[in-house]
PDB file of C-alpha atoms in Angstrom:
ATOM      1  CA  UNK A   1     115.262 100.103  89.822  1.00 91.00           C
ATOM      2  CA  UNK A   2     116.601 102.157  86.524  1.00 92.00           C
ATOM      3  CA  UNK A   3     119.112 104.280  89.290  1.00 94.00           C
ATOM      4  CA  UNK A   4     120.293 100.860  90.950  1.00 96.00           C
ATOM      5  CA  UNK A   5     121.128  99.659  87.308  1.00 96.00           C
ATOM      6  CA  UNK A   6     122.884 102.373  85.969  1.00 95.00           C
ATOM      7  CA  UNK A   7     125.083 102.425  89.151  1.00 95.00           C
ATOM      8  CA  UNK A   8     125.891  98.509  89.007  1.00 97.00           C
ATOM      9  CA  UNK A   9     126.615  99.058  85.359  1.00 96.00           C
ATOM     10  CA  UNK A  10     130.008 100.768  86.325  1.00 93.00           C
ATOM     11  CA  UNK A  11     131.076  97.310  87.792  1.00 92.00           C
ATOM     12  CA  UNK A  12     128.867  94.724  86.008  1.00 95.00           C
ATOM     13  CA  UNK A  13     127.059  94.033  83.175  1.00 93.00           C
ATOM     14  CA  UNK A  14     123.725  94.441  84.045  1.00 95.00           C
ATOM     15  CA  UNK A  15     120.248  93.648  82.332  1.00 93.00           C
ATOM     16  CA  UNK A  16     116.981  95.473  83.508  1.00 91.00           C
ATOM     17  CA  UNK A  17     114.242  93.214  82.207  1.00 91.00           C
ATOM     18  CA  UNK A  18     110.876  95.065  81.798  1.00 90.00           C
ATOM     19  CA  UNK A  19     107.821  92.681  83.133  1.00 92.00           C
ATOM     20  CA  UNK A  20     105.201  91.641  80.717  1.00 93.00           C
ATOM     21  CA  UNK A  21     101.970  93.775  81.024  1.00 95.00           C
ATOM     22  CA  UNK A  22      98.370  92.553  80.857  1.00 96.00           C
ATOM     23  CA  UNK A  23      97.278  91.060  77.927  1.00 94.00           C
ATOM     24  CA  UNK A  24      95.161  88.066  76.580  1.00 93.00           C
ATOM     25  CA  UNK A  25      96.395  85.806  79.117  1.00 91.00           C
ATOM     26  CA  UNK A  26      96.013  86.370  83.054  1.00 93.00           C
ATOM     27  CA  UNK A  27      99.320  87.297  84.510  1.00 97.00           C
ATOM     28  CA  UNK A  28     100.627  84.490  86.860  1.00 98.00           C
ATOM     29  CA  UNK A  29     104.280  84.174  89.137  1.00 98.00           C
ATOM     30  CA  UNK A  30     104.480  81.271  86.915  1.00 98.00           C
ATOM     31  CA  UNK A  31     104.268  83.210  83.364  1.00 98.00           C
ATOM     32  CA  UNK A  32     107.032  86.191  84.972  1.00 98.00           C
ATOM     33  CA  UNK A  33     109.422  83.154  86.028  1.00 98.00           C
ATOM     34  CA  UNK A  34     109.121  81.637  82.418  1.00 97.00           C
ATOM     35  CA  UNK A  35     109.800  85.066  80.848  1.00 97.00           C
ATOM     36  CA  UNK A  36     112.755  85.661  82.912  1.00 97.00           C
ATOM     37  CA  UNK A  37     114.328  82.461  82.170  1.00 96.00           C
ATOM     38  CA  UNK A  38     114.122  83.519  78.726  1.00 95.00           C
ATOM     39  CA  UNK A  39     115.906  86.510  79.285  1.00 93.00           C
ATOM     40  CA  UNK A  40     118.580  84.923  81.298  1.00 92.00           C
ATOM     41  CA  UNK A  41     118.771  82.200  78.803  1.00 89.00           C
ATOM     42  CA  UNK A  42     119.440  84.772  75.893  1.00 88.00           C
ATOM     43  CA  UNK A  43     121.815  86.863  78.168  1.00 83.00           C
ATOM     44  CA  UNK A  44     124.826  84.735  76.918  1.00 82.00           C
ATOM     45  CA  UNK A  45     126.189  84.368  80.393  1.00 79.00           C
ATOM     46  CA  UNK A  46     128.274  81.330  80.668  1.00 81.00           C
ATOM     47  CA  UNK A  47     127.541  81.504  84.624  1.00 87.00           C
ATOM     48  CA  UNK A  48     124.115  82.050  86.564  1.00 93.00           C
ATOM     49  CA  UNK A  49     123.643  85.848  86.706  1.00 95.00           C
ATOM     50  CA  UNK A  50     122.938  87.577  90.098  1.00 97.00           C
ATOM     51  CA  UNK A  51     119.557  88.751  90.548  1.00 97.00           C
ATOM     52  CA  UNK A  52     118.666  92.042  92.292  1.00 98.00           C
ATOM     53  CA  UNK A  53     115.060  92.786  92.728  1.00 98.00           C
ATOM     54  CA  UNK A  54     113.073  95.399  94.708  1.00 98.00           C
ATOM     55  CA  UNK A  55     109.907  94.727  96.833  1.00 98.00           C
ATOM     56  CA  UNK A  56     107.729  92.531  94.138  1.00 97.00           C
ATOM     57  CA  UNK A  57     111.123  92.242  92.001  1.00 97.00           C
ATOM     58  CA  UNK A  58     112.519  90.328  95.337  1.00 98.00           C
ATOM     59  CA  UNK A  59     109.838  88.115  95.524  1.00 98.00           C
ATOM     60  CA  UNK A  60     110.114  87.354  91.827  1.00 98.00           C
ATOM     61  CA  UNK A  61     113.929  86.602  92.376  1.00 98.00           C
ATOM     62  CA  UNK A  62     113.214  83.926  94.813  1.00 98.00           C
ATOM     63  CA  UNK A  63     110.415  82.343  92.945  1.00 98.00           C
ATOM     64  CA  UNK A  64     112.549  82.062  89.750  1.00 98.00           C
ATOM     65  CA  UNK A  65     115.589  80.837  91.964  1.00 98.00           C
ATOM     66  CA  UNK A  66     113.454  78.127  93.499  1.00 98.00           C
ATOM     67  CA  UNK A  67     112.249  76.912  89.970  1.00 98.00           C
ATOM     68  CA  UNK A  68     115.588  77.363  88.140  1.00 97.00           C
ATOM     69  CA  UNK A  69     118.328  76.773  91.030  1.00 97.00           C
ATOM     70  CA  UNK A  70     120.986  76.111  88.529  1.00 95.00           C
ATOM     71  CA  UNK A  71     120.152  79.830  86.561  1.00 95.00           C
ATOM     72  CA  UNK A  72     120.049  81.811  89.651  1.00 96.00           C
ATOM     73  CA  UNK A  73     123.478  83.364  91.118  1.00 96.00           C
ATOM     74  CA  UNK A  74     123.303  85.358  94.301  1.00 98.00           C
ATOM     75  CA  UNK A  75     120.223  86.705  95.156  1.00 98.00           C
ATOM     76  CA  UNK A  76     119.755  90.524  96.542  1.00 98.00           C
ATOM     77  CA  UNK A  77     116.115  91.249  98.200  1.00 98.00           C
ATOM     78  CA  UNK A  78     115.668  94.964  98.627  1.00 98.00           C
ATOM     79  CA  UNK A  79     112.733  96.020 100.510  1.00 98.00           C
ATOM     80  CA  UNK A  80     111.300  92.317 100.078  1.00 98.00           C
ATOM     81  CA  UNK A  81     107.195  91.995 100.016  1.00 98.00           C
ATOM     82  CA  UNK A  82     105.269  89.741 102.464  1.00 98.00           C
ATOM     83  CA  UNK A  83     105.067  85.785 102.538  1.00 98.00           C
ATOM     84  CA  UNK A  84     102.510  85.554 105.466  1.00 97.00           C
ATOM     85  CA  UNK A  85      99.355  86.981 106.742  1.00 97.00           C
ATOM     86  CA  UNK A  86     100.809  88.480 110.066  1.00 98.00           C
ATOM     87  CA  UNK A  87     103.377  90.423 108.039  1.00 98.00           C
ATOM     88  CA  UNK A  88     101.059  91.779 105.621  1.00 98.00           C
ATOM     89  CA  UNK A  89      98.606  93.154 108.566  1.00 98.00           C
ATOM     90  CA  UNK A  90     101.585  94.565 109.805  1.00 98.00           C
ATOM     91  CA  UNK A  91     102.260  96.268 106.535  1.00 98.00           C
ATOM     92  CA  UNK A  92      98.746  97.622 106.216  1.00 97.00           C
ATOM     93  CA  UNK A  93      98.765  98.704 110.041  1.00 98.00           C
ATOM     94  CA  UNK A  94     101.969 100.597 109.213  1.00 98.00           C
ATOM     95  CA  UNK A  95     100.778 102.521 106.276  1.00 97.00           C
ATOM     96  CA  UNK A  96      97.113 103.404 107.968  1.00 96.00           C
ATOM     97  CA  UNK A  97      99.147 104.793 111.014  1.00 97.00           C
ATOM     98  CA  UNK A  98     101.743 106.861 108.574  1.00 96.00           C
ATOM     99  CA  UNK A  99      99.227 108.485 106.737  1.00 96.00           C
ATOM    100  CA  UNK A 100      97.865 111.803 107.523  1.00 95.00           C
ATOM    101  CA  UNK A 101      94.337 113.116 106.821  1.00 95.00           C
ATOM    102  CA  UNK A 102      95.320 114.950 103.627  1.00 95.00           C
ATOM    103  CA  UNK A 103      96.762 111.812 102.056  1.00 95.00           C
ATOM    104  CA  UNK A 104      93.540 109.626 103.036  1.00 94.00           C
ATOM    105  CA  UNK A 105      91.497 112.226 101.556  1.00 95.00           C
ATOM    106  CA  UNK A 106      93.521 112.649  98.444  1.00 95.00           C
ATOM    107  CA  UNK A 107      93.719 108.880  98.042  1.00 95.00           C
ATOM    108  CA  UNK A 108      89.556 108.527  98.376  1.00 94.00           C
ATOM    109  CA  UNK A 109      89.284 111.144  95.629  1.00 95.00           C
ATOM    110  CA  UNK A 110      91.466 109.293  93.015  1.00 95.00           C
ATOM    111  CA  UNK A 111      88.484 106.907  92.618  1.00 87.00           C
ATOM    112  CA  UNK A 112      86.305 109.735  91.138  1.00 91.00           C
ATOM    113  CA  UNK A 113      88.700 111.985  89.811  1.00 95.00           C
ATOM    114  CA  UNK A 114      91.186 109.663  87.696  1.00 96.00           C
ATOM    115  CA  UNK A 115      89.223 107.434  85.461  1.00 95.00           C
ATOM    116  CA  UNK A 116      91.830 105.490  83.946  1.00 97.00           C
ATOM    117  CA  UNK A 117      93.209 102.586  86.355  1.00 97.00           C
ATOM    118  CA  UNK A 118      96.815 102.930  85.069  1.00 97.00           C
ATOM    119  CA  UNK A 119      96.926 106.561  85.828  1.00 96.00           C
ATOM    120  CA  UNK A 120      94.866 106.049  88.935  1.00 97.00           C
ATOM    121  CA  UNK A 121      97.819 103.565  89.926  1.00 97.00           C
ATOM    122  CA  UNK A 122     100.455 106.095  89.012  1.00 95.00           C
ATOM    123  CA  UNK A 123      98.854 108.886  91.300  1.00 95.00           C
ATOM    124  CA  UNK A 124      98.383 106.403  94.096  1.00 96.00           C
ATOM    125  CA  UNK A 125     102.178 105.551  93.941  1.00 95.00           C
ATOM    126  CA  UNK A 126     103.264 109.307  94.025  1.00 93.00           C
ATOM    127  CA  UNK A 127     101.018 109.836  96.991  1.00 95.00           C
ATOM    128  CA  UNK A 128     102.208 107.036  98.981  1.00 96.00           C
ATOM    129  CA  UNK A 129     106.185 107.249  97.987  1.00 95.00           C
ATOM    130  CA  UNK A 130     106.465 109.701 101.226  1.00 95.00           C
ATOM    131  CA  UNK A 131     104.397 107.073 103.390  1.00 97.00           C
ATOM    132  CA  UNK A 132     107.125 104.399 102.233  1.00 97.00           C
ATOM    133  CA  UNK A 133     109.866 106.588 102.875  1.00 97.00           C
ATOM    134  CA  UNK A 134     112.072 108.414 105.673  1.00 97.00           C
ATOM    135  CA  UNK A 135     113.688 111.195 103.878  1.00 96.00           C
ATOM    136  CA  UNK A 136     113.903 111.261 100.204  1.00 95.00           C
ATOM    137  CA  UNK A 137     116.571 112.775  97.815  1.00 93.00           C
ATOM    138  CA  UNK A 138     114.746 114.761  94.996  1.00 74.00           C
ATOM    139  CA  UNK A 139     113.960 112.043  92.451  1.00 69.00           C
ATOM    140  CA  UNK A 140     111.759 111.760  89.500  1.00 70.00           C
ATOM    141  CA  UNK A 141     109.458 108.648  88.541  1.00 77.00           C
ATOM    142  CA  UNK A 142     111.282 107.020  86.249  1.00 84.00           C
ATOM    143  CA  UNK A 143     108.501 104.023  85.892  1.00 84.00           C
ATOM    144  CA  UNK A 144     107.464 103.764  82.122  1.00 81.00           C
ATOM    145  CA  UNK A 145     104.410 102.127  82.241  1.00 89.00           C
ATOM    146  CA  UNK A 146     101.863 101.611  85.267  1.00 95.00           C
ATOM    147  CA  UNK A 147      99.653  98.680  84.615  1.00 97.00           C
ATOM    148  CA  UNK A 148      96.729  98.324  87.050  1.00 97.00           C
ATOM    149  CA  UNK A 149      95.361  95.055  85.743  1.00 97.00           C
ATOM    150  CA  UNK A 150      99.081  93.107  85.728  1.00 97.00           C
ATOM    151  CA  UNK A 151      99.412  94.586  89.135  1.00 97.00           C
ATOM    152  CA  UNK A 152      96.372  93.090  90.317  1.00 97.00           C
ATOM    153  CA  UNK A 153      96.373  89.608  88.747  1.00 98.00           C
ATOM    154  CA  UNK A 154     100.248  89.092  89.467  1.00 98.00           C
ATOM    155  CA  UNK A 155      99.628  89.941  92.997  1.00 98.00           C
ATOM    156  CA  UNK A 156      96.174  87.695  93.254  1.00 98.00           C
ATOM    157  CA  UNK A 157      98.351  84.985  92.132  1.00 98.00           C
ATOM    158  CA  UNK A 158     101.187  85.399  94.863  1.00 98.00           C
ATOM    159  CA  UNK A 159      98.396  85.388  97.418  1.00 98.00           C
ATOM    160  CA  UNK A 160      97.181  82.364  96.311  1.00 98.00           C
ATOM    161  CA  UNK A 161     100.435  80.396  96.133  1.00 98.00           C
ATOM    162  CA  UNK A 162     100.963  81.693  99.695  1.00 98.00           C
ATOM    163  CA  UNK A 163      97.857  80.339 100.860  1.00 98.00           C
ATOM    164  CA  UNK A 164      98.214  77.113  99.194  1.00 98.00           C
ATOM    165  CA  UNK A 165     101.659  76.725 101.173  1.00 98.00           C
ATOM    166  CA  UNK A 166     103.638  76.853  97.984  1.00 98.00           C
ATOM    167  CA  UNK A 167     105.581  79.727  99.021  1.00 98.00           C
ATOM    168  CA  UNK A 168     107.753  80.494 101.209  1.00 98.00           C
ATOM    169  CA  UNK A 169     108.418  76.601 101.523  1.00 98.00           C
ATOM    170  CA  UNK A 170     109.653  76.129  97.753  1.00 98.00           C
ATOM    171  CA  UNK A 171     112.249  78.433  98.738  1.00 98.00           C
ATOM    172  CA  UNK A 172     114.445  75.480 100.325  1.00 98.00           C
ATOM    173  CA  UNK A 173     115.334  74.648  97.040  1.00 98.00           C
ATOM    174  CA  UNK A 174     117.521  77.816  96.651  1.00 98.00           C
ATOM    175  CA  UNK A 175     121.230  77.103  96.691  1.00 94.00           C
ATOM    176  CA  UNK A 176     122.594  80.532  95.881  1.00 97.00           C
ATOM    177  CA  UNK A 177     123.645  83.018  98.610  1.00 98.00           C
ATOM    178  CA  UNK A 178     120.735  85.410  99.639  1.00 98.00           C
ATOM    179  CA  UNK A 179     121.014  88.794 101.168  1.00 98.00           C
ATOM    180  CA  UNK A 180     118.246  90.960 102.335  1.00 98.00           C
ATOM    181  CA  UNK A 181     118.879  94.758 102.418  1.00 98.00           C
ATOM    182  CA  UNK A 182     115.957  96.603 104.249  1.00 98.00           C
ATOM    183  CA  UNK A 183     115.027  99.891 106.069  1.00 98.00           C
ATOM    184  CA  UNK A 184     113.536 100.198 109.438  1.00 98.00           C
ATOM    185  CA  UNK A 185     111.254 102.575 108.166  1.00 98.00           C
ATOM    186  CA  UNK A 186     110.067 100.343 105.489  1.00 98.00           C
ATOM    187  CA  UNK A 187     106.388  99.826 106.176  1.00 98.00           C
ATOM    188  CA  UNK A 188     107.138  96.188 105.194  1.00 98.00           C
ATOM    189  CA  UNK A 189     108.377  94.635 108.403  1.00 98.00           C
ATOM    190  CA  UNK A 190     111.712  93.526 107.721  1.00 98.00           C
ATOM    191  CA  UNK A 191     112.601  91.414 110.714  1.00 98.00           C
ATOM    192  CA  UNK A 192     109.234  89.642 110.392  1.00 98.00           C
ATOM    193  CA  UNK A 193     109.696  89.042 106.596  1.00 98.00           C
ATOM    194  CA  UNK A 194     113.046  87.436 107.740  1.00 98.00           C
ATOM    195  CA  UNK A 195     111.784  85.387 110.082  1.00 98.00           C
ATOM    196  CA  UNK A 196     109.129  84.034 107.739  1.00 98.00           C
ATOM    197  CA  UNK A 197     111.959  83.342 105.055  1.00 98.00           C
ATOM    198  CA  UNK A 198     114.643  81.775 107.273  1.00 98.00           C
ATOM    199  CA  UNK A 199     113.483  78.198 108.131  1.00 98.00           C
ATOM    200  CA  UNK A 200     113.372  77.915 104.168  1.00 98.00           C
ATOM    201  CA  UNK A 201     116.752  79.819 103.265  1.00 98.00           C
ATOM    202  CA  UNK A 202     119.310  78.881 105.760  1.00 97.00           C
ATOM    203  CA  UNK A 203     122.161  81.081 104.091  1.00 98.00           C
ATOM    204  CA  UNK A 204     119.908  84.004 104.130  1.00 98.00           C
ATOM    205  CA  UNK A 205     121.929  87.079 105.350  1.00 98.00           C
ATOM    206  CA  UNK A 206     119.855  90.229 106.624  1.00 98.00           C
ATOM    207  CA  UNK A 207     121.340  93.946 107.136  1.00 98.00           C
ATOM    208  CA  UNK A 208     119.213  96.736 108.229  1.00 98.00           C
ATOM    209  CA  UNK A 209     119.418 100.239 108.291  1.00 98.00           C
ATOM    210  CA  UNK A 210     118.051 103.217 110.323  1.00 98.00           C
ATOM    211  CA  UNK A 211     116.727 106.333 108.699  1.00 98.00           C
ATOM    212  CA  UNK A 212     115.705 104.104 105.704  1.00 98.00           C
ATOM    213  CA  UNK A 213     112.361 103.298 103.760  1.00 97.00           C
ATOM    214  CA  UNK A 214     111.285 101.045 101.197  1.00 97.00           C
ATOM    215  CA  UNK A 215     113.602 102.390  98.698  1.00 97.00           C
ATOM    216  CA  UNK A 216     117.608 102.960 100.021  1.00 97.00           C
ATOM    217  CA  UNK A 217     118.611 104.396  96.778  1.00 97.00           C
ATOM    218  CA  UNK A 218     116.341 107.490  97.213  1.00 96.00           C
ATOM    219  CA  UNK A 219     117.079 107.680 101.121  1.00 97.00           C
ATOM    220  CA  UNK A 220     119.568 110.751 102.019  1.00 97.00           C
ATOM    221  CA  UNK A 221     121.208 108.875 104.889  1.00 97.00           C
ATOM    222  CA  UNK A 222     121.942 105.463 103.271  1.00 98.00           C
ATOM    223  CA  UNK A 223     121.958 105.882  99.802  1.00 97.00           C
ATOM    224  CA  UNK A 224     125.885 105.891  99.447  1.00 97.00           C
ATOM    225  CA  UNK A 225     126.114 103.088 102.046  1.00 98.00           C
ATOM    226  CA  UNK A 226     123.623 100.975 100.182  1.00 98.00           C
ATOM    227  CA  UNK A 227     125.458 101.119  96.946  1.00 98.00           C
ATOM    228  CA  UNK A 228     128.671 100.444  98.601  1.00 98.00           C
ATOM    229  CA  UNK A 229     127.318  97.517 100.514  1.00 98.00           C
ATOM    230  CA  UNK A 230     125.365  96.159  97.388  1.00 98.00           C
ATOM    231  CA  UNK A 231     128.563  96.378  94.826  1.00 98.00           C
ATOM    232  CA  UNK A 232     130.908  94.773  97.598  1.00 97.00           C
ATOM    233  CA  UNK A 233     128.741  91.880  98.358  1.00 98.00           C
ATOM    234  CA  UNK A 234     127.877  91.129  94.740  1.00 98.00           C
ATOM    235  CA  UNK A 235     131.706  91.262  93.836  1.00 97.00           C
ATOM    236  CA  UNK A 236     132.401  89.115  96.544  1.00 96.00           C
ATOM    237  CA  UNK A 237     129.850  86.408  96.017  1.00 95.00           C
ATOM    238  CA  UNK A 238     130.534  86.411  92.318  1.00 92.00           C
ATOM    239  CA  UNK A 239     133.862  85.792  92.783  1.00 87.00           C
ATOM    240  CA  UNK A 240     133.368  82.569  94.769  1.00 77.00           C
TER     241      UNK A 240
END
């Protein structure tokens, strides 16, 4: 999200929280919410800040906003992750259909060729980036650290909460405006995710672009439109 943070910094005061890594305690959604609440509290903002999240970050924004509705301003969900089994099944099917034999073979080799699980996760992300995308502009990976254990623990806890019926039902507590931005070429099925959220987030807005994958700011066809929509929507909502 560093490129998004930089572009928004022309118009807004921007904080880019770096999430807690794995350590002595298992990582949970609740732990991430507490960390984000501390960041928001230390920011010195007199009004609830907008939250702009991509993929898992979009899911965290929703979880934070329902836990602390008075501390969350407008929410933007970019390439939001899944909240039900049907959407996850569609996501997996899309990934499987898009991978060619070369990618499959290279993914299979990673288990034996890359011993460090964090470096293996980095290599996997790089291999799958084209599968998640439509037509990428040249862009380097600015992720500072890959943390395989943090990834696994956090996602397992999110799945547990979904299986228990906590999410997405808890999102009915969200009062702030919510905008979903999604690409039709994103393997995360945007329309299905929207349908799973809409009963609980009545104010949900949805915008979808063709020729766009999981990371709109890296897509040649929509990059500038993405930034224009994002900036204009935030300016309008933050003035209300």
